Tab-separated table of C-alpha atoms and ligand atoms in Angstrom:
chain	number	residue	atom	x	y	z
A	595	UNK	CA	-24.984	-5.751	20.823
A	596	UNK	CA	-27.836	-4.069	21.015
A	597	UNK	CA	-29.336	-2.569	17.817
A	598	UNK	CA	-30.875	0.862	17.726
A	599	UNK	CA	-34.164	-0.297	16.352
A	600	UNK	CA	-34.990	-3.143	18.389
A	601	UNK	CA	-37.187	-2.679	20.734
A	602	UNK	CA	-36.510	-2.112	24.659
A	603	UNK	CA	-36.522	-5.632	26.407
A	604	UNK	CA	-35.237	-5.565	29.617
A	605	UNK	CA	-34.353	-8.579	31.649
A	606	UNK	CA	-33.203	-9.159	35.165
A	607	UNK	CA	-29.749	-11.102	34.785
A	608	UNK	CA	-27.811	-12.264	37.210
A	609	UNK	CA	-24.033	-10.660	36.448
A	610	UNK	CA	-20.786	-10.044	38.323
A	611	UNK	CA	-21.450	-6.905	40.940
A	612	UNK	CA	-25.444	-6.634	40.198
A	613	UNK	CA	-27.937	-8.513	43.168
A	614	UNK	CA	-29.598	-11.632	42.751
A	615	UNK	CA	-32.819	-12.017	40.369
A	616	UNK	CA	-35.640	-11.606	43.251
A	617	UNK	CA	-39.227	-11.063	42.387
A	618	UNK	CA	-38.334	-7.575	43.927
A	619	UNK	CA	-35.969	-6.880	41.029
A	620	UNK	CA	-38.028	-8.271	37.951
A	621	UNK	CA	-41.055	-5.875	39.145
A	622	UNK	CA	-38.386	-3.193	39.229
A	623	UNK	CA	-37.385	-4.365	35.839
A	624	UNK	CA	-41.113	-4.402	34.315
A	625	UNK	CA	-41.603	-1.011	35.547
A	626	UNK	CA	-38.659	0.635	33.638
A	627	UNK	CA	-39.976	-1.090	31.264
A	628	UNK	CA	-43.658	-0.002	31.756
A	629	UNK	CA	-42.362	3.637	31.732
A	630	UNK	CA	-39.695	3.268	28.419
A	631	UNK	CA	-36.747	3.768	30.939
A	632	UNK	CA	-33.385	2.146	30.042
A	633	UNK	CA	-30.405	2.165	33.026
A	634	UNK	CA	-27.307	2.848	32.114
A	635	UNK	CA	-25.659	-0.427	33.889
A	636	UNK	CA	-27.381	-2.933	31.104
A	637	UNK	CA	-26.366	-0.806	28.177
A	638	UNK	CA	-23.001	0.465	28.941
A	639	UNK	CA	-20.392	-1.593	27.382
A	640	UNK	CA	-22.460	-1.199	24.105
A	641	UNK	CA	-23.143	2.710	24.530
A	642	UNK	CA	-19.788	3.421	25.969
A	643	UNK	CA	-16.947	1.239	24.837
A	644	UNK	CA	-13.187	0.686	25.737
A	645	UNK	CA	-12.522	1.823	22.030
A	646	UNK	CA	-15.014	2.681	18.585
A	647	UNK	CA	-16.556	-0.298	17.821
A	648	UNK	CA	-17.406	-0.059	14.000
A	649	UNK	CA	-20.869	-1.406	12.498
A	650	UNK	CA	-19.010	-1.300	9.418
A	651	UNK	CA	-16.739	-4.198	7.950
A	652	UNK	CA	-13.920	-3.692	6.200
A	653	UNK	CA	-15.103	-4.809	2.305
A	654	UNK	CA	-13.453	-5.124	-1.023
A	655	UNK	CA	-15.488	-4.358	-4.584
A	656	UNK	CA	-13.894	-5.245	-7.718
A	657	UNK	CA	-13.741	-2.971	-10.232
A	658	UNK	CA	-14.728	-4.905	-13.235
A	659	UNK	CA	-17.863	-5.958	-11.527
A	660	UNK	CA	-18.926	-2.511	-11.034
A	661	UNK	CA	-18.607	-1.576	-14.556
A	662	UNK	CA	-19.769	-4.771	-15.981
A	663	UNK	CA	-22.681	-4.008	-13.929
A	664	UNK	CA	-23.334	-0.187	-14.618
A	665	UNK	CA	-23.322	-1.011	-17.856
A	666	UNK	CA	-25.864	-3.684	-17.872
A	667	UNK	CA	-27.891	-0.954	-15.954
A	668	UNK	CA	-26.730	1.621	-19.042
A	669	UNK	CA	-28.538	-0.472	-21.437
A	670	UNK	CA	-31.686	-1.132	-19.312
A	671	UNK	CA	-32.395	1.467	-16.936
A	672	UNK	CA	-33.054	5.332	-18.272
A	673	UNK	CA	-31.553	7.999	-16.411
A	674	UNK	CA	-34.182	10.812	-15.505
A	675	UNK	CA	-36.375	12.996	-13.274
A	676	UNK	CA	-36.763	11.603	-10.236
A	677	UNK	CA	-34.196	8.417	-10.186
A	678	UNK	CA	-32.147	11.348	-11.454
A	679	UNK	CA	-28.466	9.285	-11.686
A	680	UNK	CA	-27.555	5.744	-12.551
A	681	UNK	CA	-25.879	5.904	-9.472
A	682	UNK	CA	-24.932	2.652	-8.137
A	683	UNK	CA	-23.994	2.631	-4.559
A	684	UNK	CA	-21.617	0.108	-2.524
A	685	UNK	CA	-23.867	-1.069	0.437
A	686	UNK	CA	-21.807	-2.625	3.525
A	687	UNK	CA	-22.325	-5.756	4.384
A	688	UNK	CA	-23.166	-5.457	7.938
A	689	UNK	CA	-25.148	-2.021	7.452
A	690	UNK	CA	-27.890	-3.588	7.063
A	691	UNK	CA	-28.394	-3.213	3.527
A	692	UNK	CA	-28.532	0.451	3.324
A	693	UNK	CA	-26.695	1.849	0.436
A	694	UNK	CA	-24.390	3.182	2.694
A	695	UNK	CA	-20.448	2.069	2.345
A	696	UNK	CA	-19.480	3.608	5.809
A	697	UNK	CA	-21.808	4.949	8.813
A	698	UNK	CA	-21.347	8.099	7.137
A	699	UNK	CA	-20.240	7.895	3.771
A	700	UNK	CA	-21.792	7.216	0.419
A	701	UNK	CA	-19.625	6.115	-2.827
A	702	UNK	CA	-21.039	5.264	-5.994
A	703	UNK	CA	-20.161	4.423	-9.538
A	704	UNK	CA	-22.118	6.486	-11.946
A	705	UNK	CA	-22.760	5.605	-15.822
A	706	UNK	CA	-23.753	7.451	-18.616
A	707	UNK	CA	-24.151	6.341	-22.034
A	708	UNK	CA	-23.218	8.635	-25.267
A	709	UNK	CA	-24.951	11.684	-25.507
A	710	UNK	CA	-27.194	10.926	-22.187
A	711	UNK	CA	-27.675	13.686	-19.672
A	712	UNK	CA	-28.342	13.615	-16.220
A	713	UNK	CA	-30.920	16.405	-14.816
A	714	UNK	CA	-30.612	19.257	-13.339
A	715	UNK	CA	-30.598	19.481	-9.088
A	716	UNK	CA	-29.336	20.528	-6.032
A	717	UNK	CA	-29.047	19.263	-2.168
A	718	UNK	CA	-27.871	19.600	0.778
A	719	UNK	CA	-25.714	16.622	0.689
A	720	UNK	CA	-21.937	17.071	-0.393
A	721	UNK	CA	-20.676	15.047	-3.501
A	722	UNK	CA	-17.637	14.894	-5.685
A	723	UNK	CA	-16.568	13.338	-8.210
A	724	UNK	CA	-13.454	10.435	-8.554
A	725	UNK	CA	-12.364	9.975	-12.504
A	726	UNK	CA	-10.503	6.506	-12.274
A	727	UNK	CA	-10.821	5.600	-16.540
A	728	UNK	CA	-12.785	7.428	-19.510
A	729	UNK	CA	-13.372	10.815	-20.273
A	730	UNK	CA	-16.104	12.961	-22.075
A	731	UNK	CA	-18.267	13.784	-19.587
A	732	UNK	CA	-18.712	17.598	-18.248
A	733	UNK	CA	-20.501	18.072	-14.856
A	734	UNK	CA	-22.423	21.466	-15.312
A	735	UNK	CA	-21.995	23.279	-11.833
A	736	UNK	CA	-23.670	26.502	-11.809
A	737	UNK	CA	-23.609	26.982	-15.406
A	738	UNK	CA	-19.898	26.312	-15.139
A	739	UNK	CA	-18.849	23.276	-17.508
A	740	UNK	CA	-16.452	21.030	-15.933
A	741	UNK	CA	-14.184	18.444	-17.689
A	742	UNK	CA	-13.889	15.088	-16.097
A	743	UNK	CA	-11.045	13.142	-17.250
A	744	UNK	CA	-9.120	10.772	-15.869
A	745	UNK	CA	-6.926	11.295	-12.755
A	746	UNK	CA	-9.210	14.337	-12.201
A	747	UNK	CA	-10.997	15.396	-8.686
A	748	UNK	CA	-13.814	17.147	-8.468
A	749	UNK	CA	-15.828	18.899	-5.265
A	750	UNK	CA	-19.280	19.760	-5.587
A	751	UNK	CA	-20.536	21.162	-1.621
A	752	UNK	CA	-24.389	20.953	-0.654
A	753	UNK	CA	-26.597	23.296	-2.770
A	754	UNK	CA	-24.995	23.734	-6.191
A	755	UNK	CA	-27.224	23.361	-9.072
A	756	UNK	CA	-25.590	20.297	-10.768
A	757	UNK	CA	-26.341	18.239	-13.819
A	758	UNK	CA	-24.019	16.281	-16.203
A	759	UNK	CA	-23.995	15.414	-20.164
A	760	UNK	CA	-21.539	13.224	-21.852
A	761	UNK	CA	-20.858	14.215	-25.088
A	762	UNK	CA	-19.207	11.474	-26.277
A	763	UNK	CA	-19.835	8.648	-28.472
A	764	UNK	CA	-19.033	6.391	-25.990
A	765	UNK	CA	-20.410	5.484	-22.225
A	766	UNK	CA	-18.112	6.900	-19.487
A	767	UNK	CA	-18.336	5.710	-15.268
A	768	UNK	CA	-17.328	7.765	-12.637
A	769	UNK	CA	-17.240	7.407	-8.607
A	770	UNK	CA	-19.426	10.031	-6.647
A	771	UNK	CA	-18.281	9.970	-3.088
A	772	UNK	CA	-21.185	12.245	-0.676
A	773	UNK	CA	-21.885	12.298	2.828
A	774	UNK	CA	-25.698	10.984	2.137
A	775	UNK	CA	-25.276	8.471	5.539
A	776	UNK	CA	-23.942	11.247	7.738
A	777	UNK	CA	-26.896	13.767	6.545
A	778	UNK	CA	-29.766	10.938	6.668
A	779	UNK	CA	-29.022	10.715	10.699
A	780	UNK	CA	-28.899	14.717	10.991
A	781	UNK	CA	-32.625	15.102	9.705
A	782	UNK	CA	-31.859	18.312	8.169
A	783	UNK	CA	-31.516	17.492	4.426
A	784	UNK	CA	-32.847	19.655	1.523
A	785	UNK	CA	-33.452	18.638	-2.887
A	786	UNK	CA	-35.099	20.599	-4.660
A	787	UNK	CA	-35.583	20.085	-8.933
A	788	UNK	CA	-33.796	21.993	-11.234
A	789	UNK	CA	-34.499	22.786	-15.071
A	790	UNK	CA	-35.539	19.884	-16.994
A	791	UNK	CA	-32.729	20.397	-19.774
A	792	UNK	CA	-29.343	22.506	-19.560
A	793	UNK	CA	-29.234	25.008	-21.589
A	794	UNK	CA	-27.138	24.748	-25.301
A	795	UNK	CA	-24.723	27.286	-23.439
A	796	UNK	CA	-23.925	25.262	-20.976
A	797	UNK	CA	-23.791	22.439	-23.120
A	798	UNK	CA	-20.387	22.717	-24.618
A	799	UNK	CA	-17.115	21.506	-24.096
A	800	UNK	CA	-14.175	23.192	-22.694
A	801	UNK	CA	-10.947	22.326	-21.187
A	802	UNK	CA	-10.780	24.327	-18.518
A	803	UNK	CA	-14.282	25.632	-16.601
A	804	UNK	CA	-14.691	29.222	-15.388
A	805	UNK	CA	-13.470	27.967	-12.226
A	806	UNK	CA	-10.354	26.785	-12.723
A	807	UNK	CA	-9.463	29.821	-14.812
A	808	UNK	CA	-10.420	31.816	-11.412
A	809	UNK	CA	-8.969	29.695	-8.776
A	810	UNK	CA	-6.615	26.664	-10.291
A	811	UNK	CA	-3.257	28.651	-10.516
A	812	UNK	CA	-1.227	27.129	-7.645
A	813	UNK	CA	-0.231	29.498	-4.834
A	814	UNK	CA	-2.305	32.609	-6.393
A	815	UNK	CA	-5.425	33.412	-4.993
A	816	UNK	CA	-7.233	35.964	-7.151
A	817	UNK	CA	-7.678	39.508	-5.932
A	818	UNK	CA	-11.255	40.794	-5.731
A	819	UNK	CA	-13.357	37.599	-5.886
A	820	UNK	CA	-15.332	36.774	-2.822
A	821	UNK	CA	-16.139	33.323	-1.994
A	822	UNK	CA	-18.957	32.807	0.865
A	823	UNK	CA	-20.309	29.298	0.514
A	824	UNK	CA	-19.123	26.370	2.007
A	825	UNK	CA	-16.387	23.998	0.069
A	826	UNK	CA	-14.004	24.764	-2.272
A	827	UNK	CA	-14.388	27.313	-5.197
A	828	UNK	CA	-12.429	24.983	-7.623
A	829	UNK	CA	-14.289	22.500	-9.073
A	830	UNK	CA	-11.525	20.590	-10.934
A	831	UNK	CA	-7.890	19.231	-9.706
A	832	UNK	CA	-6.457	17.901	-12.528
A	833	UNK	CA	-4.433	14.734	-12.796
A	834	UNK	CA	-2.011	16.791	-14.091
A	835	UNK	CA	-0.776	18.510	-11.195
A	836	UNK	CA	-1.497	15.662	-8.511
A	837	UNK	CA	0.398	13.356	-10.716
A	838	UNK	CA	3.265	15.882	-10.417
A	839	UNK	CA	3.022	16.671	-7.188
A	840	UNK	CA	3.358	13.010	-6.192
A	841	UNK	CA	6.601	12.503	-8.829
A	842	UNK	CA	8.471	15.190	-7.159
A	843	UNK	CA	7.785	14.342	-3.567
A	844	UNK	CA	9.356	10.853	-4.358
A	845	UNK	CA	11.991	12.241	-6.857
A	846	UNK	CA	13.526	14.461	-4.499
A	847	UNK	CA	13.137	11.862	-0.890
A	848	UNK	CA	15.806	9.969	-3.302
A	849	UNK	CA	17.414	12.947	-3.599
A	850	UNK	CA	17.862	13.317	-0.010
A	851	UNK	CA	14.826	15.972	1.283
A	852	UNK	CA	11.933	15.209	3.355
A	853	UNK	CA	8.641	15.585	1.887
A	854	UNK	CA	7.218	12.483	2.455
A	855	UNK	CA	4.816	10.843	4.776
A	856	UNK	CA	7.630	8.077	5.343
A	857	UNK	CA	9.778	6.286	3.283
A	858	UNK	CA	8.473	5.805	-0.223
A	859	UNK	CA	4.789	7.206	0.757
A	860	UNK	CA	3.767	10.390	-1.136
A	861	UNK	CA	0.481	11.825	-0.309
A	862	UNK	CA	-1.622	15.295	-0.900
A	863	UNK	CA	-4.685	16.741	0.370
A	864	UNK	CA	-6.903	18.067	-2.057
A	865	UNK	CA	-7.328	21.799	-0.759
A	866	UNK	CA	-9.548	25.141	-0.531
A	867	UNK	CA	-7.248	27.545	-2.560
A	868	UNK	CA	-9.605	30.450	-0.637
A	869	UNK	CA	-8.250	29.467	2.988
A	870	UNK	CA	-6.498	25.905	2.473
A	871	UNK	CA	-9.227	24.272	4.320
A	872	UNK	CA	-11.085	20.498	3.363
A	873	UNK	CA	-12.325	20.316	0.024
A	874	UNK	CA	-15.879	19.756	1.497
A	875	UNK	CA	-17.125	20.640	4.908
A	876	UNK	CA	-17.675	16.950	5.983
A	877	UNK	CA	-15.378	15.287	3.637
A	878	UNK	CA	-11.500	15.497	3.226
A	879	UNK	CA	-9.824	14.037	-0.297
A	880	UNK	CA	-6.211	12.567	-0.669
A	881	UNK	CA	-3.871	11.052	-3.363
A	882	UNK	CA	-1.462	8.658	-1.732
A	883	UNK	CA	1.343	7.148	-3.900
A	884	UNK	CA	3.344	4.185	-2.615
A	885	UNK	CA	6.784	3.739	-4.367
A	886	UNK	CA	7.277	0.172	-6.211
A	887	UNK	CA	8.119	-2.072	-3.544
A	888	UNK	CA	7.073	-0.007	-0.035
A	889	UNK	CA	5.288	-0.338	3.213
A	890	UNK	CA	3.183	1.923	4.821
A	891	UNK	CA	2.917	1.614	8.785
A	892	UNK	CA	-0.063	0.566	9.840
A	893	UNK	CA	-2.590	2.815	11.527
A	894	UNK	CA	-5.822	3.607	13.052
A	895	UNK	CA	-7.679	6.592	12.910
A	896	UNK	CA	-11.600	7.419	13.879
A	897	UNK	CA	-13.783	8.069	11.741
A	898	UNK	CA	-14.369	5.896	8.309
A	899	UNK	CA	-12.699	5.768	4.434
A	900	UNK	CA	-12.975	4.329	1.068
A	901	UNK	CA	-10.174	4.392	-0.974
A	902	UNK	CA	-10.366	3.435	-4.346
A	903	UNK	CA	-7.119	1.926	-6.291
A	904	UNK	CA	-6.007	4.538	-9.204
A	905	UNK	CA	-3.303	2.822	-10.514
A	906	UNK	CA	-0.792	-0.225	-9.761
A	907	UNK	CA	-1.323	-3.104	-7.640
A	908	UNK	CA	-0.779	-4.425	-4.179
A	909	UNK	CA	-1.702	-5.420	-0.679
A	910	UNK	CA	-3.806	-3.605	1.454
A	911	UNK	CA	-4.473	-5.060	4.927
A	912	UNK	CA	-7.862	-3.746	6.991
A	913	UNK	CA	-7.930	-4.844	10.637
A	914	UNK	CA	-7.830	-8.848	10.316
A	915	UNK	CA	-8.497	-8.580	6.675
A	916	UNK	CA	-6.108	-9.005	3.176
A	917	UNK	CA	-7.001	-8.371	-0.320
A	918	UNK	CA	-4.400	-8.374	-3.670
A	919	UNK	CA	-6.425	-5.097	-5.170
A	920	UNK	CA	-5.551	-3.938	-8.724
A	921	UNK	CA	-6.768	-0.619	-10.934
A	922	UNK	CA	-10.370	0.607	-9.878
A	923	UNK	CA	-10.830	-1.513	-7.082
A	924	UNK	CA	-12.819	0.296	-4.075
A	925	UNK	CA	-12.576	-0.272	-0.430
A	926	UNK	CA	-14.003	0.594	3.055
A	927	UNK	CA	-11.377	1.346	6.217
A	928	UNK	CA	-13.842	1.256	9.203
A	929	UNK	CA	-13.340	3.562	12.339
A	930	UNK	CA	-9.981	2.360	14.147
A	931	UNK	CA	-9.295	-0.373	12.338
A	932	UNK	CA	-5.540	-0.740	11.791
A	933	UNK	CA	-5.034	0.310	7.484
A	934	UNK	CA	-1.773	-0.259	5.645
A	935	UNK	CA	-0.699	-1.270	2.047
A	936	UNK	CA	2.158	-2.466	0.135
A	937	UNK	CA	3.248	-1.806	-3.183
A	938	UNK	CA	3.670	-5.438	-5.444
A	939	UNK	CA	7.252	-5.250	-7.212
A	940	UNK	CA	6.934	-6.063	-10.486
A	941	UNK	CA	3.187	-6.940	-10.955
A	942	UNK	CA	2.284	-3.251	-11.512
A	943	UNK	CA	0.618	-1.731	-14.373
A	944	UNK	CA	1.455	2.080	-13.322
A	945	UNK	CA	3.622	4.502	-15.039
A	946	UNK	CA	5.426	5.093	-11.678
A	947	UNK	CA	5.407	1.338	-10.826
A	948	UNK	CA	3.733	2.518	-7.476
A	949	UNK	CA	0.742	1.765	-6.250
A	950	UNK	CA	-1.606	4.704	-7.058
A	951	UNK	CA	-4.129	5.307	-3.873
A	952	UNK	CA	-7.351	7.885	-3.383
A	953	UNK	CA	-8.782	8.237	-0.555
A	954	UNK	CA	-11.836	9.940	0.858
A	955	UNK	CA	-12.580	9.801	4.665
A	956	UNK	CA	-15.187	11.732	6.869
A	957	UNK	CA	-12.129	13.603	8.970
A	958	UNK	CA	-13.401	17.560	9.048
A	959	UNK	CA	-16.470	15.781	11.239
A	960	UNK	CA	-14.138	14.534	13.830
A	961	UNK	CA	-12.185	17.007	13.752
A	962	UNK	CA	-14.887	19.464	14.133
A	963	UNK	CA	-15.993	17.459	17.096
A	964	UNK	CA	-12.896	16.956	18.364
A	965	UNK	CA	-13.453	13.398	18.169
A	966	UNK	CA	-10.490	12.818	15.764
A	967	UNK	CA	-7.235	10.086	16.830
A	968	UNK	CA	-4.593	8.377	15.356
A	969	UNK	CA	-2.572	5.970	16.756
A	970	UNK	CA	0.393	4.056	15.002
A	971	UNK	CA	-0.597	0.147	14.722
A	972	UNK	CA	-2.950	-0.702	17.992
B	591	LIG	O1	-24.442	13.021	-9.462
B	591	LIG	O2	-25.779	14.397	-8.522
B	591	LIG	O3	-24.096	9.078	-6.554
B	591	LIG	O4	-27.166	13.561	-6.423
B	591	LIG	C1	-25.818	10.303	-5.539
B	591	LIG	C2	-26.603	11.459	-5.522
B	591	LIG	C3	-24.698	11.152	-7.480
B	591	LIG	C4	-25.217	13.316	-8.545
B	591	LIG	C5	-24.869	10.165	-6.528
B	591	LIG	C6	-26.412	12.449	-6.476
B	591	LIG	C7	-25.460	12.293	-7.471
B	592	LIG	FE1	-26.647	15.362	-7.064
């Protein structure tokens, strides 16, 4: 397969349905090469195939190894202007080493020791945050304080003035998830600096931020307040009300009512309370709870995900690939590669005794694009 940065080296080959290699044909060959022309007929089945191809490889990281890691990194490397975040990203193993866990998405586990802050900036590039264990840390959005504990979700769209503090006396780690890959191939990426230091202000503590007191009642949508950039308005979804969400739509498929994705497989989208839209413009977040015990049918969808495990243990099978995966461990669902799970009986550590699943995937692209399918098994 031909790589996008190797150079153009065109050959004469003898193949079904093309002529034979003549003198005649090499010279033909030299000059498309003379003139940087490529034809179609050598490049097709890589440029245009049967079915998406990934680059990416479905790949398991274990939690404990990330954190064992991060903090190592707490304890040697400052976090500051210009690194600006101990942010340590999961690089697929066939994308060439970039920091990049999907073509187009970045994930990260982020570390900050007691009482460290992270500086102030803002860029193009949407980011949220995952909060799998630890709490402590606020994310300052706009001069809005955010809580992070865990369970919690929280969206942070392109161009928000963002900087975090833990003011705690002990380190906390987080996962970032951002669309860094997808934005690197548009070429149309802006940073720019913030303030050195947040202000004392902004450097306090509460439960709830200014926006969740605006926009986190479910179902009401405050009268009055406009909301024209991109993403959603609320920067927090607590545990709290995912973790109930989830409970009922089980609790009441035993009942007897649908509400399920299938049998024993509770999911939610996290959603835009101003229009019910994605979360982020080129990301969509979901919660997916598999009862103690259940399947989910395999499938294959475009477009790329990392999932990271919240709670419980299980199975998870990725194309031609298995891995037993326990609390905090992350991994990558390439384009069209057949994903499905199954709860472990007994081995869990969850309160539900499921098998506690969130998800981020790069879906409002493709759908955008109209490039989005899903097919049941392949
Ligand atoms: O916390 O602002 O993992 O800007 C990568 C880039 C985190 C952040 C990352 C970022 C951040
Ligand atoms: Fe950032």
């Amino acid at each position: 397969m031909a790589a996008i940065d190797t150079p153009v080296q065109l050959k004469a080959v003898a193949a079904p349905g093309q002529p034979d290699v003549t003198p005649e044909l090499e010279q033909l060959y030299q000059g498309f090469e003379r003139e940087l022309l490529v034809p179609l007929w050598t490049e097709i089945g890589d440029l245009m195939p049967a079915h998406p191809r990934s680059r990416a490889v479905p790949h398991l990281w274990k939690w404990d190894n990330l954190v064992r890691l991060a903090d190592e990194a707490g304890h040697l490397v400052p976090v500051g202007r210009g690194g600006e975040r101990r942010a340590i990203a999961l690089a697929n193993p066939s994308l060439g080493g970039r920091p990049f866990a999907t073509p187009t998405l970045w994930a990260a586990i982020q570390y900050l020791m007691p009482g460290e802050d992270a500086p102030e900036h803002r860029h193009t590039q949407h980011a949220f945050r995952f909060v799998v264990e630890g709490s402590g840390v606020w994310t300052v959005v706009g001069g809005d304080a955010v809580p992070m504990n865990r369970g919690d979700f929280l969206p942070q769209a392109g161009w928000n003035w963002h900087a975090h503090h833990n003011a705690s006396d002990r380190p906390m780690a987080w996962i970032d998830g951002l669309d860094i890959p997808l934005q690197y191939v548009t070429e149309a990426q802006f940073f720019e600096f913030g303030r050195d230091e947040i202000s004392d202000a902004e450097r306090i503590t509460p439960r709830y931020s200014r926006s969740e007191r605006i926009w986190g009642h479910p179902g009401l949508r405050p009268v009055g307040v406009a909301h024209t950039t991109p993403g959603s308005p609320l920067l927090a979804y607590k545990w709290e009300h995912t973790n109930r969400a989830l409970a009922d739509q089980l609790e009441l498929e035993k009942q007897g009512y649908a509400g399920t994705v299938e049998p024993g497989h509770a999911a939610v989208r996290y959603s835009n309370p101003h229009d019910g839209s994605d979360v982020l413009p080129t990301i969509r977040a979901e919660f997916h709870r598999v009862a103690r015990g259940a399947e989910t049918t395999p499938v294959c969808e475009t477009g790329s995900s990392v999932y990271q495990v919240f709670d419980g243990s299980g199975t998870v099978t990725v194309g031609e690939v298995s891995w037993s995966v326990t609390r905090g461990d992350l991994f990558v669902v390439p384009s069209w590669q057949a994903f499905s799970v199954r709860s472990e009986a007994g081995s869990s550590d969850s309160d539900s005794g499921a098998l506690d699943l969130f998800r981020f995937c790069d879906a409002p692209v493709f759908e955008a694009l109209q490039l989005n399918r899903t097919q049941i098994d392949k």
